[in-house]
mmCIF file with all atom_site columns, C-alpha atoms in Angstrom:
data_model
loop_
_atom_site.group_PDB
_atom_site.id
_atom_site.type_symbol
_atom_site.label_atom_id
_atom_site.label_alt_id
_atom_site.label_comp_id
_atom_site.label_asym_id
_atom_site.label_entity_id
_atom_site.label_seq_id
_atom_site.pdbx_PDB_ins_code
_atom_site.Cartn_x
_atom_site.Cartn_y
_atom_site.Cartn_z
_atom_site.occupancy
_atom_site.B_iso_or_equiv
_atom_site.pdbx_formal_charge
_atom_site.auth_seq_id
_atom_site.auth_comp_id
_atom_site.auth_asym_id
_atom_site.auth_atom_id
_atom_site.pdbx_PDB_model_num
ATOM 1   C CA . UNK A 1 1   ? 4.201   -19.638 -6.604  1.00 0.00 ? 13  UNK A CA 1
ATOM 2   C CA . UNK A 1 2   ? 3.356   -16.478 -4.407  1.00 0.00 ? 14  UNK A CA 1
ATOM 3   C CA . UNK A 1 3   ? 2.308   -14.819 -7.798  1.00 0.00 ? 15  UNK A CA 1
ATOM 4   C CA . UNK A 1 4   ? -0.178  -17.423 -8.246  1.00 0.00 ? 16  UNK A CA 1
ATOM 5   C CA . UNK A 1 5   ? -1.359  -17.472 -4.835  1.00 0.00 ? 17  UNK A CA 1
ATOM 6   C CA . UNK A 1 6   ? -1.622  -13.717 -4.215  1.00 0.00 ? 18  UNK A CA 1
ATOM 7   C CA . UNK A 1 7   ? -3.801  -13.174 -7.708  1.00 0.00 ? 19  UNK A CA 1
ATOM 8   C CA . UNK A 1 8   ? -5.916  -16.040 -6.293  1.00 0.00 ? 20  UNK A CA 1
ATOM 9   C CA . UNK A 1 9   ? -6.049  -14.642 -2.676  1.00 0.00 ? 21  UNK A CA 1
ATOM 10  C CA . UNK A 1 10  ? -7.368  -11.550 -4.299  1.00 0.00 ? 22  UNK A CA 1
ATOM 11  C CA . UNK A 1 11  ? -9.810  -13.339 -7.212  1.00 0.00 ? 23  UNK A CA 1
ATOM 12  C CA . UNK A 1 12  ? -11.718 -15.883 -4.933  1.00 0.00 ? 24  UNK A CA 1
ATOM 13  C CA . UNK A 1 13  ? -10.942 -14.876 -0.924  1.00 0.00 ? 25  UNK A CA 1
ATOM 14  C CA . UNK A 1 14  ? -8.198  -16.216 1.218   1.00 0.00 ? 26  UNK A CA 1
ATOM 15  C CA . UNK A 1 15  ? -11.113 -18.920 2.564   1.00 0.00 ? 27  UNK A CA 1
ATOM 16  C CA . UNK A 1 16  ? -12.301 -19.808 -0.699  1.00 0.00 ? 28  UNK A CA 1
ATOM 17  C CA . UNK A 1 17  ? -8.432  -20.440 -2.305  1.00 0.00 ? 29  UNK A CA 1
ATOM 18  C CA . UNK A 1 18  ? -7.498  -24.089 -2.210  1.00 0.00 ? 30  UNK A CA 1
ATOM 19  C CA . UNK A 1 19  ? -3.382  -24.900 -2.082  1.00 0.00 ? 31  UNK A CA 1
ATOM 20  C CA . UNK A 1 20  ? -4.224  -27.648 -5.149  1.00 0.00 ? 32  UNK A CA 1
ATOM 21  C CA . UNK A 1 21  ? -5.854  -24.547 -7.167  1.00 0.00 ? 33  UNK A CA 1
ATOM 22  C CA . UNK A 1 22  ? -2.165  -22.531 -6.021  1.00 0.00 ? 34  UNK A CA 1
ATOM 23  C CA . UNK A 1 23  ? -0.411  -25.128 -7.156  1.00 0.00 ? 35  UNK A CA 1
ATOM 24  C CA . UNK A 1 24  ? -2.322  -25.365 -10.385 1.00 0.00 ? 36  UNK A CA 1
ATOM 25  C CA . UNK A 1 25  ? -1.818  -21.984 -11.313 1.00 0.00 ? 37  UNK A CA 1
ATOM 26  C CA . UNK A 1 26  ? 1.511   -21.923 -10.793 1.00 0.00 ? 38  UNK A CA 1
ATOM 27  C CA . UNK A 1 27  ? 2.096   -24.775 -12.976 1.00 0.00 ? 39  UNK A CA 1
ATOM 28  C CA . UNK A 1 28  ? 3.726   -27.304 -10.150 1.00 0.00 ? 40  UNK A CA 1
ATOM 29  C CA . UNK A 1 29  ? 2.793   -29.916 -8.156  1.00 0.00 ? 41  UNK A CA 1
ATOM 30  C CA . UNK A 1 30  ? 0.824   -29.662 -5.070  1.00 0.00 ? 42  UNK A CA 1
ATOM 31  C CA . UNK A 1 31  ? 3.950   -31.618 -3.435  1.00 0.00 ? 43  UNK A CA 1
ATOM 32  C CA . UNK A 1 32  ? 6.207   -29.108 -5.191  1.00 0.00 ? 44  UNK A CA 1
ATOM 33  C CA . UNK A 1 33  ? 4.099   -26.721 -3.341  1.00 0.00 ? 45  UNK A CA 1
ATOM 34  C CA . UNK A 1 34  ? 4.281   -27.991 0.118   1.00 0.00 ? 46  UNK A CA 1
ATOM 35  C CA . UNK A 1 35  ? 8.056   -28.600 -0.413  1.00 0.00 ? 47  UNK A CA 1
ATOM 36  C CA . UNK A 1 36  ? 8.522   -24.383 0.328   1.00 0.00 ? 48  UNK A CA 1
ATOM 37  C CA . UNK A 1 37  ? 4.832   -23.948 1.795   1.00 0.00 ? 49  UNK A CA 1
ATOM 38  C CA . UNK A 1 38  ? 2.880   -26.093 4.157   1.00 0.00 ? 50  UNK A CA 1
ATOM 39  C CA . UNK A 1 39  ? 0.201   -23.176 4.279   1.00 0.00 ? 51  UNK A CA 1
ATOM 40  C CA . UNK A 1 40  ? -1.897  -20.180 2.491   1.00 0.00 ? 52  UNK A CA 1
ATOM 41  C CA . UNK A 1 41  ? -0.480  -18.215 5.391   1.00 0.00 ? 53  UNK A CA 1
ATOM 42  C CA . UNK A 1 42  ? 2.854   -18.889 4.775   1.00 0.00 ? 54  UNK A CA 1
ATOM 43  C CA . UNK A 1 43  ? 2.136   -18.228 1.272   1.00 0.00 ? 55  UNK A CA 1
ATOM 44  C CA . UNK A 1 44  ? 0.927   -14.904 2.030   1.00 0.00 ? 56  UNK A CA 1
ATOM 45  C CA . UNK A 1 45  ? 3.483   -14.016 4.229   1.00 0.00 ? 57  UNK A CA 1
ATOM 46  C CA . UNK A 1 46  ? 5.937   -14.750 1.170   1.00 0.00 ? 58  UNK A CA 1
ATOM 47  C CA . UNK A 1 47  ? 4.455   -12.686 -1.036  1.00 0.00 ? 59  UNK A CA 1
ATOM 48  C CA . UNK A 1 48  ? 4.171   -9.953  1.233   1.00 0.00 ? 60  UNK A CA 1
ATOM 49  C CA . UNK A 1 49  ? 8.019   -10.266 2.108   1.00 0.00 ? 61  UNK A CA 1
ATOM 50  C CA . UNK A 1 50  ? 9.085   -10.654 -1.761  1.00 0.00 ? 62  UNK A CA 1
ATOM 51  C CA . UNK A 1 51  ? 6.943   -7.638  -3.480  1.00 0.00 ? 63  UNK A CA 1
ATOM 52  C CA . UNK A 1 52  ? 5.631   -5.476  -0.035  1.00 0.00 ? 64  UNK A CA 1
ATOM 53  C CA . UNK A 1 53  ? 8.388   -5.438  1.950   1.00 0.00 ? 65  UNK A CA 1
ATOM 54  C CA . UNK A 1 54  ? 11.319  -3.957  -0.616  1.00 0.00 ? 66  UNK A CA 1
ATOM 55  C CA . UNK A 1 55  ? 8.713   -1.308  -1.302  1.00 0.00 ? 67  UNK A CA 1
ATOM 56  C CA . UNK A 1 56  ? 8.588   -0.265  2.572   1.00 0.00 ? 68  UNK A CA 1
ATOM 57  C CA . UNK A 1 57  ? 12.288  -0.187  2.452   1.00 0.00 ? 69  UNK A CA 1
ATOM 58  C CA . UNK A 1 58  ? 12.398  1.953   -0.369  1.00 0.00 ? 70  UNK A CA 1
ATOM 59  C CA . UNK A 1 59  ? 10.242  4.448   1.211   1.00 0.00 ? 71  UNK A CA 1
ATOM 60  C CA . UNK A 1 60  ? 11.992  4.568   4.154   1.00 0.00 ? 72  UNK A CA 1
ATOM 61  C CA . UNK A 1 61  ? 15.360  5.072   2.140   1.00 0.00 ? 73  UNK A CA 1
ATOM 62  C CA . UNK A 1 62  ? 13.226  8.225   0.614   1.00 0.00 ? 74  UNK A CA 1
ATOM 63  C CA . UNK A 1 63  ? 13.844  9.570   4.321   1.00 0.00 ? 75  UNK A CA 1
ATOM 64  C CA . UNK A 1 64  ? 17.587  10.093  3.650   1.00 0.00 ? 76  UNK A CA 1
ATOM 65  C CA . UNK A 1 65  ? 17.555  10.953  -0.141  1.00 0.00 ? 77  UNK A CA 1
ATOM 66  C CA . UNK A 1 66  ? 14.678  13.664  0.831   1.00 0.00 ? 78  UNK A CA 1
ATOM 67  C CA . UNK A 1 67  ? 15.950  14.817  3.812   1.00 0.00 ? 79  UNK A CA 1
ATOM 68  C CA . UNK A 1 68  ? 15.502  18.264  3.902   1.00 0.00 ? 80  UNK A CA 1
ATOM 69  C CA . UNK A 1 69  ? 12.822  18.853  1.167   1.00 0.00 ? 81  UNK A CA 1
ATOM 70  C CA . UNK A 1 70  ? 9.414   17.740  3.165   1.00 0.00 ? 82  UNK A CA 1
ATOM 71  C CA . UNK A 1 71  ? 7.008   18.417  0.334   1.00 0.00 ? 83  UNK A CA 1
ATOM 72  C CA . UNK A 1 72  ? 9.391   16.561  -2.236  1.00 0.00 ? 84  UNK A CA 1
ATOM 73  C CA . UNK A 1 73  ? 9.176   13.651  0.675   1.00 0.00 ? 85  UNK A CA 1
ATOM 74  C CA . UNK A 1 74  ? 5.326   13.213  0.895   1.00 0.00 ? 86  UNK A CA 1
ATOM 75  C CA . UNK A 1 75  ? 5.043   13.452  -2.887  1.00 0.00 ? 87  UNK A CA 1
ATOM 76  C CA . UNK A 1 76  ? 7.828   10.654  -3.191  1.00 0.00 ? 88  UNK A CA 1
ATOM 77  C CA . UNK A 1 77  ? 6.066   8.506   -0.674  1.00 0.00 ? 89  UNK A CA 1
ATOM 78  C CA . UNK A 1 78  ? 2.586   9.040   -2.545  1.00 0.00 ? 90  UNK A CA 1
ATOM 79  C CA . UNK A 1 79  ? 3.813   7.990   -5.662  1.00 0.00 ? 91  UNK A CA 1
ATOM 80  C CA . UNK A 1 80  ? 6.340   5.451   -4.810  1.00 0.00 ? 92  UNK A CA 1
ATOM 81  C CA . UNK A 1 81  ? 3.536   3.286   -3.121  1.00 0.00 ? 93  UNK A CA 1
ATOM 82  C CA . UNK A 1 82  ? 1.279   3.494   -6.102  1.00 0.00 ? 94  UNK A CA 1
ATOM 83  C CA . UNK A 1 83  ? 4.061   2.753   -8.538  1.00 0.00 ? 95  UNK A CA 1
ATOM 84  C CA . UNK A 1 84  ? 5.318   -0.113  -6.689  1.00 0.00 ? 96  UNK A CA 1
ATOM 85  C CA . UNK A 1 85  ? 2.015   -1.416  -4.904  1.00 0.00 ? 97  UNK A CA 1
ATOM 86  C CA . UNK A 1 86  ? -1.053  0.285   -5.548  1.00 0.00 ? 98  UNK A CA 1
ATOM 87  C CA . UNK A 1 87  ? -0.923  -0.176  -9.350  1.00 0.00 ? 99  UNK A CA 1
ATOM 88  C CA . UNK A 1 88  ? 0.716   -3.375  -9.097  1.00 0.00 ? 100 UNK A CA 1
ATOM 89  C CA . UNK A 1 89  ? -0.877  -7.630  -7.998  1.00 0.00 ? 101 UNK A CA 1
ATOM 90  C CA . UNK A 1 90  ? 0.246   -6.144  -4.705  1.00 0.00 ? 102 UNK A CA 1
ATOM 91  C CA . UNK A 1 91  ? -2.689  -3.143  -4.884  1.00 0.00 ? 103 UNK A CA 1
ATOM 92  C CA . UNK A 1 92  ? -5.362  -6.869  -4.339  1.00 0.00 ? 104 UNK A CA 1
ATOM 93  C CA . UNK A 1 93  ? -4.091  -6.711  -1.000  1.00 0.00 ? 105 UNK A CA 1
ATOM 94  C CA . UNK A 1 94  ? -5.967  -4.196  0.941   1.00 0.00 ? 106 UNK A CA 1
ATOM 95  C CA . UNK A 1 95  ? -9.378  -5.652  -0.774  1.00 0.00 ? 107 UNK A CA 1
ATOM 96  C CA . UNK A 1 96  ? -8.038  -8.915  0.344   1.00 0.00 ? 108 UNK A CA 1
ATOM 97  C CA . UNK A 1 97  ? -7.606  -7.564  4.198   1.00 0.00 ? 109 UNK A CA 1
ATOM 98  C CA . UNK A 1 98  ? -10.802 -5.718  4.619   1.00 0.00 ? 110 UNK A CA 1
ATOM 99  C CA . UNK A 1 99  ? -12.699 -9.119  3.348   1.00 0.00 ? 111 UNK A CA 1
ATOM 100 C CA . UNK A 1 100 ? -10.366 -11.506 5.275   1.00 0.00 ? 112 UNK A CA 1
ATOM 101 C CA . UNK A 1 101 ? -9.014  -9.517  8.198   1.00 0.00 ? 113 UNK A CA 1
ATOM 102 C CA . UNK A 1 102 ? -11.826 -11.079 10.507  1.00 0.00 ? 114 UNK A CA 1
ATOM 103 C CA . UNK A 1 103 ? -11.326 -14.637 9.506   1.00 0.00 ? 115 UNK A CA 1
ATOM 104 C CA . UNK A 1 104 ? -7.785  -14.867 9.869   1.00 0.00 ? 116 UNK A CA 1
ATOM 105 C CA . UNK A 1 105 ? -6.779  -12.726 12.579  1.00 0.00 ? 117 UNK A CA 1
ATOM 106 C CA . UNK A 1 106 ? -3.117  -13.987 12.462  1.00 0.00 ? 118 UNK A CA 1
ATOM 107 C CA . UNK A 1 107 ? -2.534  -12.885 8.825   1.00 0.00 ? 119 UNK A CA 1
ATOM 108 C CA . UNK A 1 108 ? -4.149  -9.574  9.574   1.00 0.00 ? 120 UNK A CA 1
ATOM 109 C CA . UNK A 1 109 ? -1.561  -9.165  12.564  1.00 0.00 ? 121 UNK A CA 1
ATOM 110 C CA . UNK A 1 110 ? 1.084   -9.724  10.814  1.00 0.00 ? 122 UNK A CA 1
ATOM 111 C CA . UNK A 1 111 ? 0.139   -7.415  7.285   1.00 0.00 ? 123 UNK A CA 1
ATOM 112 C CA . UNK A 1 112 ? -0.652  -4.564  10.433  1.00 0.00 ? 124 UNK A CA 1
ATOM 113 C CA . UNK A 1 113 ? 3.189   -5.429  11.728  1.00 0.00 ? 125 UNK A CA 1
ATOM 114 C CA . UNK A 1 114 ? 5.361   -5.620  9.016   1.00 0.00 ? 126 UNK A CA 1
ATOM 115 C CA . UNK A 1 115 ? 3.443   -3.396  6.811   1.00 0.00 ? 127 UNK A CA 1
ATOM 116 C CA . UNK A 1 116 ? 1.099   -0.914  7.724   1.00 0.00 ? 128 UNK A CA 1
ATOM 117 C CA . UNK A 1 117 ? 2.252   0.286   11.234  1.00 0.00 ? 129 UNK A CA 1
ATOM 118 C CA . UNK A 1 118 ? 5.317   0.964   8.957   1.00 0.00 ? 130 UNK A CA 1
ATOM 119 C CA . UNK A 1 119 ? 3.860   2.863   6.309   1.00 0.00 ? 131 UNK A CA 1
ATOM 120 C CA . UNK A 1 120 ? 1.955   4.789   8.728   1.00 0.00 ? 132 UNK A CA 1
ATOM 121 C CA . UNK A 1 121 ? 5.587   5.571   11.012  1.00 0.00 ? 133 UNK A CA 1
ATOM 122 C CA . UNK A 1 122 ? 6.847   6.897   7.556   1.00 0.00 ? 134 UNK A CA 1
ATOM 123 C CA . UNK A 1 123 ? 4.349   9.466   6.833   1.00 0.00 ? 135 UNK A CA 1
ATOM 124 C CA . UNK A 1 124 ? 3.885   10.457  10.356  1.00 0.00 ? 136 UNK A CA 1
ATOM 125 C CA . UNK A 1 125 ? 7.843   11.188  9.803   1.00 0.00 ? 137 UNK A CA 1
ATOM 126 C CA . UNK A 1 126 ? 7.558   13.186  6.243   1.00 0.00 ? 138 UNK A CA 1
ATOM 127 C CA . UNK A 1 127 ? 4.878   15.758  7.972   1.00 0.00 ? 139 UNK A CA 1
ATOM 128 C CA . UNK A 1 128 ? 6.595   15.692  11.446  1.00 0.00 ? 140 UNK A CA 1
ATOM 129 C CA . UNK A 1 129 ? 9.559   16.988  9.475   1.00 0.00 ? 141 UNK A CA 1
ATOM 130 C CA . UNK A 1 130 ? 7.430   19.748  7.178   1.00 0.00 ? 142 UNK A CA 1
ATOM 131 C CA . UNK A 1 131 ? 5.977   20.981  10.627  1.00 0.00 ? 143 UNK A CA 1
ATOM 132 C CA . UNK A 1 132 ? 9.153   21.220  12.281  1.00 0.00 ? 144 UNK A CA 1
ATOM 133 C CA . UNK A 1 133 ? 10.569  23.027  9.481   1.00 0.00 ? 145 UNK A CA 1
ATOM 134 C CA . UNK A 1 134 ? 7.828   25.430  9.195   1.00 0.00 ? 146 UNK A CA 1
ATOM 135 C CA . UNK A 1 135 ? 7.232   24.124  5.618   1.00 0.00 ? 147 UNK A CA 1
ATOM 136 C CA . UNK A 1 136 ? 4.068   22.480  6.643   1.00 0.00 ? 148 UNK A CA 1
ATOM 137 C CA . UNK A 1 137 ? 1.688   23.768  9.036   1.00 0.00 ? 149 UNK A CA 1
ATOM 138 C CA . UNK A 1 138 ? 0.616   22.119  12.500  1.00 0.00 ? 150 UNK A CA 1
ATOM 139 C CA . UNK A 1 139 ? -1.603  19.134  12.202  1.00 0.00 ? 151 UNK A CA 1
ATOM 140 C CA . UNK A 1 140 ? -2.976  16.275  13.984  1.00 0.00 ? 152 UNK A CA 1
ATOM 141 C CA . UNK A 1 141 ? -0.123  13.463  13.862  1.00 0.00 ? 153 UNK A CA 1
ATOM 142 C CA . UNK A 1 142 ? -1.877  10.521  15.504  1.00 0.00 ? 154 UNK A CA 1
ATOM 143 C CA . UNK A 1 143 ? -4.241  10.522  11.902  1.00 0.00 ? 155 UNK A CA 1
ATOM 144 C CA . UNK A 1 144 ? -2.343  12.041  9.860   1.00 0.00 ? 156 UNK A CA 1
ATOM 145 C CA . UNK A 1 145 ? -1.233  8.467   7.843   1.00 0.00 ? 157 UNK A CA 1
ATOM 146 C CA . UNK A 1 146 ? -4.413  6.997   7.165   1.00 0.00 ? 158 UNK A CA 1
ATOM 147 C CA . UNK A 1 147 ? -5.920  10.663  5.789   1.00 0.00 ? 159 UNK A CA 1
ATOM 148 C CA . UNK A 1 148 ? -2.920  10.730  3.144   1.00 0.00 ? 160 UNK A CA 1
ATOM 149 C CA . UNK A 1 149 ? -3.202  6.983   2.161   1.00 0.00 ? 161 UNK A CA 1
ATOM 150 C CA . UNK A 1 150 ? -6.487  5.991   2.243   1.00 0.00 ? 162 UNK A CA 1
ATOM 151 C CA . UNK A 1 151 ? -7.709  7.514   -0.735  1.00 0.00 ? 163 UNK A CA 1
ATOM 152 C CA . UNK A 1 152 ? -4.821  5.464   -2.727  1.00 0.00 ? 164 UNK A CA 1
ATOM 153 C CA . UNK A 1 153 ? -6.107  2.188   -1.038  1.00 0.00 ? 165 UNK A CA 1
ATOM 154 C CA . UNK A 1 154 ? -9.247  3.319   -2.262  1.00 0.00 ? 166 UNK A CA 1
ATOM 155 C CA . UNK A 1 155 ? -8.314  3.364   -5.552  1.00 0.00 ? 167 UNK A CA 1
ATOM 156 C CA . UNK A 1 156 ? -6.085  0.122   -5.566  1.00 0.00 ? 168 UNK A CA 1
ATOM 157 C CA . UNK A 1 157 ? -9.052  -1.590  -4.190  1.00 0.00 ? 169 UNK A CA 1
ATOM 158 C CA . UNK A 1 158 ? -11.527 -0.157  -6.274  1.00 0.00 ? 170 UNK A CA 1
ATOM 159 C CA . UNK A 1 159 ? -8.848  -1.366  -9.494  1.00 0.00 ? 171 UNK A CA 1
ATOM 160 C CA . UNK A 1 160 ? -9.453  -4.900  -8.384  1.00 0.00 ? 172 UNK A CA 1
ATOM 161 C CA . UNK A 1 161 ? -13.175 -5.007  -7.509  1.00 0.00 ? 173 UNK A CA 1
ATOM 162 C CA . UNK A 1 162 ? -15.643 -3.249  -9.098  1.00 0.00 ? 174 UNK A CA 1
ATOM 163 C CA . UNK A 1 163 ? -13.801 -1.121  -11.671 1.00 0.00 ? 175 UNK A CA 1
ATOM 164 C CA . UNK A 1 164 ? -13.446 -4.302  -13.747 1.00 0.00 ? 176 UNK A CA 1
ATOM 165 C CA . UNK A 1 165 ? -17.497 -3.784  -14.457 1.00 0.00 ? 177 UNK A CA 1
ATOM 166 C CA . UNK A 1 166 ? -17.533 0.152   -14.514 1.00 0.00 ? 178 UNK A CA 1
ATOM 167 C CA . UNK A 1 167 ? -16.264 0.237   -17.956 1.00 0.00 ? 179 UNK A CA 1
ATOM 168 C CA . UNK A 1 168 ? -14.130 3.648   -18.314 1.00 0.00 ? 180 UNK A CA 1
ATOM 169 C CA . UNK A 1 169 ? -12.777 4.756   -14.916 1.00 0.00 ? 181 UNK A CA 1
ATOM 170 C CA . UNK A 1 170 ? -10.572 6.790   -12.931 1.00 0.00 ? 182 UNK A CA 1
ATOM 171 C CA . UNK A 1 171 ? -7.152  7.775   -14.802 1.00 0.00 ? 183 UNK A CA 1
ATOM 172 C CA . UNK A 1 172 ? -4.924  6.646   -12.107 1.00 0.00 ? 184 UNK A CA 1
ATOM 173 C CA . UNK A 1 173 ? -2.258  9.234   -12.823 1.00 0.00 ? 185 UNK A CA 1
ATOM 174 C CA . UNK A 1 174 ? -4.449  12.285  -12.804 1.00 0.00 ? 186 UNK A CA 1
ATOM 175 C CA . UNK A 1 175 ? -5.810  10.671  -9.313  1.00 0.00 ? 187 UNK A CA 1
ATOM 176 C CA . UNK A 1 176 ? -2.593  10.603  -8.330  1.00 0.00 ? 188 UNK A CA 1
ATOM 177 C CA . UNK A 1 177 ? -1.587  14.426  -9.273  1.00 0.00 ? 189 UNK A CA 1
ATOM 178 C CA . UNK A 1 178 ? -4.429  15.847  -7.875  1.00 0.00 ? 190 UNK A CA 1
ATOM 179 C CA . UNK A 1 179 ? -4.409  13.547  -4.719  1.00 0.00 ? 191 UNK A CA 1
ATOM 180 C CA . UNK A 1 180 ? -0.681  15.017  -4.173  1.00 0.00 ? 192 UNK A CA 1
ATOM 181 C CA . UNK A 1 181 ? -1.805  18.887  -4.930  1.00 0.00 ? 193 UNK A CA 1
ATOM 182 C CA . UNK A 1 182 ? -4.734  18.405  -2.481  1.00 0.00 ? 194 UNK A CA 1
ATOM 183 C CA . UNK A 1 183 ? -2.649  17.043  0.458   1.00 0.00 ? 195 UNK A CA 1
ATOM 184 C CA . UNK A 1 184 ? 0.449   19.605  -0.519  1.00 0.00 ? 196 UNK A CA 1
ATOM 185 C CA . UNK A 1 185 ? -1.579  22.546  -0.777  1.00 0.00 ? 197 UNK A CA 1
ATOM 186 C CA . UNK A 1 186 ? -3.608  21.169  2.632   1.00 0.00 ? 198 UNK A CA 1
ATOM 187 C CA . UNK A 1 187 ? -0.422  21.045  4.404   1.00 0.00 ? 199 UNK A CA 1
ATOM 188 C CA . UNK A 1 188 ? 1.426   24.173  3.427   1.00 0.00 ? 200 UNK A CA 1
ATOM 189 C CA . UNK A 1 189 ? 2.164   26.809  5.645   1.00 0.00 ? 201 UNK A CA 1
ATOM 190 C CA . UNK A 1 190 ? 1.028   29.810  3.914   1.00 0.00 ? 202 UNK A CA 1
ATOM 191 C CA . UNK A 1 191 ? 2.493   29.354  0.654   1.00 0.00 ? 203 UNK A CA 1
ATOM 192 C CA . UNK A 1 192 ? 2.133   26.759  -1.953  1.00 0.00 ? 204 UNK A CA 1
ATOM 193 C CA . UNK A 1 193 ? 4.089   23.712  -2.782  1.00 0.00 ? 205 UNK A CA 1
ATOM 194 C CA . UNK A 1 194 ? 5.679   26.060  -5.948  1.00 0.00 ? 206 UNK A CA 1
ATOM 195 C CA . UNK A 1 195 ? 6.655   28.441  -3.674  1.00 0.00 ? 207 UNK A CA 1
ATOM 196 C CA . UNK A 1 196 ? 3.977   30.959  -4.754  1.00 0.00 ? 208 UNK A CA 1
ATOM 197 C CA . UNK A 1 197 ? 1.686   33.192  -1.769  1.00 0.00 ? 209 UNK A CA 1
ATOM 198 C CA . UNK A 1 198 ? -2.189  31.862  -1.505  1.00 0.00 ? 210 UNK A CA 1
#
């Protein structure tokens, strides 16, 4: 049921999606529905906690597994949250937050709670740890989540908005890559990512 209501949510608007048209496309009831779910909110909030959430978790198990290898750390973080987000129903989500944010505040606080301030806490931690290492020269912290991401949510968003009428677009992987070799090669101290002198 959170399938069908988060493809929805993203289609038509969080406004515009009806629980009867949820409970249509999930092939139950609309009383099966509101046996588990007696809102769209709590249906978003389910989603979030069955596909976002175990991604967050993963990335902040990257912390241990990368713990002394910053540059390995960002890159894992980059492509973990396009593997298991960005490129997946869960990459309709930031599209669905910059159209819906203002309409339903409480949804929006929440998604900023449990998911972004997160995200954001986990990069701030992979470059914290490159500076302090010397591996990564000094930069501004406080925006230093939202300049590595955003051009990812860009691209998730773009995937389920316009790109459907663009025809060919964007190869997502060679986005990716060249995302990752700009922001390594921005961050290095002096050498880069390979090891080799600029």
């Amino acid at each position: 049921m959170t399938a069908a209501a988060l493809a929805l949510f993203v289609e038509k608007g969080f406004a515009a999606t009806r629980l009867d048209e949820i409970a249509a496309r999930a092939g139950v009831s609309k009383g099966t529905l509101y046996l588990y779910f007696d809102s769209k909110e709590a249906l978003f909030k389910a989603a979030i906690e069955e596909g976002v959430l175990p991604a967050i978790e993963a990335g902040e198990a990257l912390l241990d597994e990368y713990g002394d290898d910053p540059v390995g750390l960002v890159r894992g973080f980059l492509r973990a949250w396009w593997e298991q987000i960005g490129s997946t129903a869960y990459g309709g989500i930031p599209k669905l937050m910059f159209a819906e944010a203002a309409n339903f505040p409480e949804v929006a606080r929440y998604y900023n709670e449990a998911v972004i301030q997160r995200g954001v806490a986990l990069l701030r931690t992979a470059v914290a740890r490159g500076i302090a290492s010397g591996v990564f020269r000094p930069v501004e912290l406080s925006v230093i989540s939202p300049l590595l991401i955003s051009p990812l949510i860009h691209l998730a968003t773009w995937r389920n908005s316009i790109a459907p009428l663009c025809g060919a677009g964007v190869d997502p992987d060679c986005y990716l890559e060249t995302h990752i070799d700009l922001v390594l090669h921005g961050l290095c101290a002096g050498k880069k990512p390979d090891g080799e002198q600029r």
